[in-house]
Amino acid sequence: MATWAGCGDAASNSQASLNSQTVRYECAAGEKFAIQFTPDMLAFLTLPDGRRVQVDQAESASGAKYTDGSVTYWSKGRDATLEFDGKTLDGCRQAQ
């Protein structure tokens, strides 16, 4: 079972409601991150270093895109890419 440092579940997160959905990803180089969607249309990314940022949905030609201007998450199907701190994590897949 994978350890998800900083990727708390809805029960442990005071900003989340009981009906939120968390999607966890594992990337090609071993990094892990998660995105949480709340029923009130908010999205929170938990970065590999444990930081948590609120992101807003942005226009995307295909798939889903969320950003806060400095952190950007894209997904299509089970695949995702995350950009933060000048790094790009690609080859990320939804964790089982």
Short mmCIF file of C-alpha atoms in Angstrom, two decimals:
data_model
loop_
_atom_site.label_atom_id
_atom_site.label_comp_id
_atom_site.label_asym_id
_atom_site.label_seq_id
_atom_site.Cartn_x
_atom_site.Cartn_y
_atom_site.Cartn_z
CA MET A 1 0.00 0.00 0.00
CA ALA A 2 1.42 3.39 -0.99
CA THR A 3 2.10 6.11 1.56
CA TRP A 4 0.50 9.41 0.64
CA ALA A 5 2.35 12.03 2.65
CA GLY A 6 0.29 15.19 2.77
CA CYS A 7 -2.55 13.64 0.76
CA GLY A 8 -5.18 13.49 3.48
CA ASP A 9 -8.62 12.09 2.94
CA ALA A 10 -11.88 14.00 3.31
CA ALA A 11 -12.36 12.96 6.94
CA SER A 12 -9.05 14.51 7.97
CA ASN A 13 -9.43 17.72 5.98
CA SER A 14 -11.35 20.55 7.60
CA GLN A 15 -11.92 22.25 4.22
CA ALA A 16 -13.53 19.18 2.67
CA SER A 17 -17.00 17.85 3.05
CA LEU A 18 -17.90 14.21 3.45
CA ASN A 19 -18.89 14.00 -0.22
CA SER A 20 -15.61 15.18 -1.73
CA GLN A 21 -13.69 13.08 -4.22
CA THR A 22 -9.91 12.66 -4.06
CA VAL A 23 -7.95 11.34 -7.04
CA ARG A 24 -4.39 10.22 -6.34
CA TYR A 25 -1.65 9.98 -8.95
CA GLU A 26 1.72 8.24 -9.21
CA CYS A 27 4.20 9.63 -11.74
CA ALA A 28 6.87 7.92 -13.82
CA ALA A 29 9.72 9.10 -11.57
CA GLY A 30 7.91 8.01 -8.39
CA GLU A 31 6.39 11.33 -7.31
CA LYS A 32 2.86 11.30 -5.91
CA PHE A 33 0.20 13.99 -5.75
CA ALA A 34 -3.54 14.25 -5.32
CA ILE A 35 -6.40 16.49 -6.33
CA GLN A 36 -9.56 16.80 -4.27
CA PHE A 37 -12.86 17.99 -5.69
CA THR A 38 -15.51 19.23 -3.27
CA PRO A 39 -19.27 19.35 -3.85
CA ASP A 40 -19.16 23.16 -3.76
CA MET A 41 -17.01 23.14 -6.94
CA LEU A 42 -13.64 23.77 -5.27
CA ALA A 43 -10.47 21.87 -6.18
CA PHE A 44 -7.38 21.43 -4.00
CA LEU A 45 -4.05 19.98 -5.14
CA THR A 46 -1.73 18.31 -2.66
CA LEU A 47 1.74 18.62 -4.19
CA PRO A 48 4.48 16.00 -3.82
CA ASP A 49 6.16 18.15 -1.13
CA GLY A 50 2.93 18.20 0.92
CA ARG A 51 1.86 21.76 0.12
CA ARG A 52 -1.85 22.17 -0.53
CA VAL A 53 -3.13 24.77 -2.99
CA GLN A 54 -6.58 25.71 -4.20
CA VAL A 55 -6.87 25.71 -7.98
CA ASP A 56 -9.58 26.92 -10.32
CA GLN A 57 -10.85 25.21 -13.44
CA ALA A 58 -9.39 26.70 -16.61
CA GLU A 59 -10.22 26.37 -20.28
CA SER A 60 -8.74 23.26 -21.89
CA ALA A 61 -8.93 22.05 -25.48
CA SER A 62 -9.21 18.47 -24.25
CA GLY A 63 -9.49 16.92 -20.81
CA ALA A 64 -9.52 18.96 -17.59
CA LYS A 65 -7.22 21.78 -16.51
CA TYR A 66 -6.93 23.49 -13.11
CA THR A 67 -4.52 26.25 -12.12
CA ASP A 68 -3.78 28.97 -9.59
CA GLY A 69 -1.42 30.79 -11.96
CA SER A 70 1.74 29.10 -10.67
CA VAL A 71 0.60 25.48 -10.28
CA THR A 72 -1.16 23.75 -13.18
CA TYR A 73 -2.79 20.32 -13.38
CA TRP A 74 -4.05 18.72 -16.59
CA SER A 75 -5.80 15.39 -16.90
CA LYS A 76 -7.34 13.30 -19.61
CA GLY A 77 -8.75 9.91 -18.75
CA ARG A 78 -6.47 8.30 -16.15
CA ASP A 79 -3.37 10.33 -17.16
CA ALA A 80 -2.24 13.66 -15.71
CA THR A 81 0.53 16.24 -15.85
CA LEU A 82 1.46 18.59 -13.00
CA GLU A 83 3.57 21.77 -13.31
CA PHE A 84 4.88 23.55 -10.19
CA ASP A 85 8.07 25.29 -9.07
CA GLY A 86 9.45 25.18 -12.63
CA LYS A 87 9.09 21.37 -12.75
CA THR A 88 6.87 19.27 -14.95
CA LEU A 89 5.71 15.88 -13.73
CA ASP A 90 4.36 13.83 -16.58
CA GLY A 91 3.70 10.15 -17.05
CA CYS A 92 1.34 10.37 -14.06
CA ARG A 93 -1.47 7.79 -13.77
CA GLN A 94 -4.33 7.44 -11.35
CA ALA A 95 -3.24 5.20 -8.49
CA GLN A 96 -5.08 1.95 -7.90
#
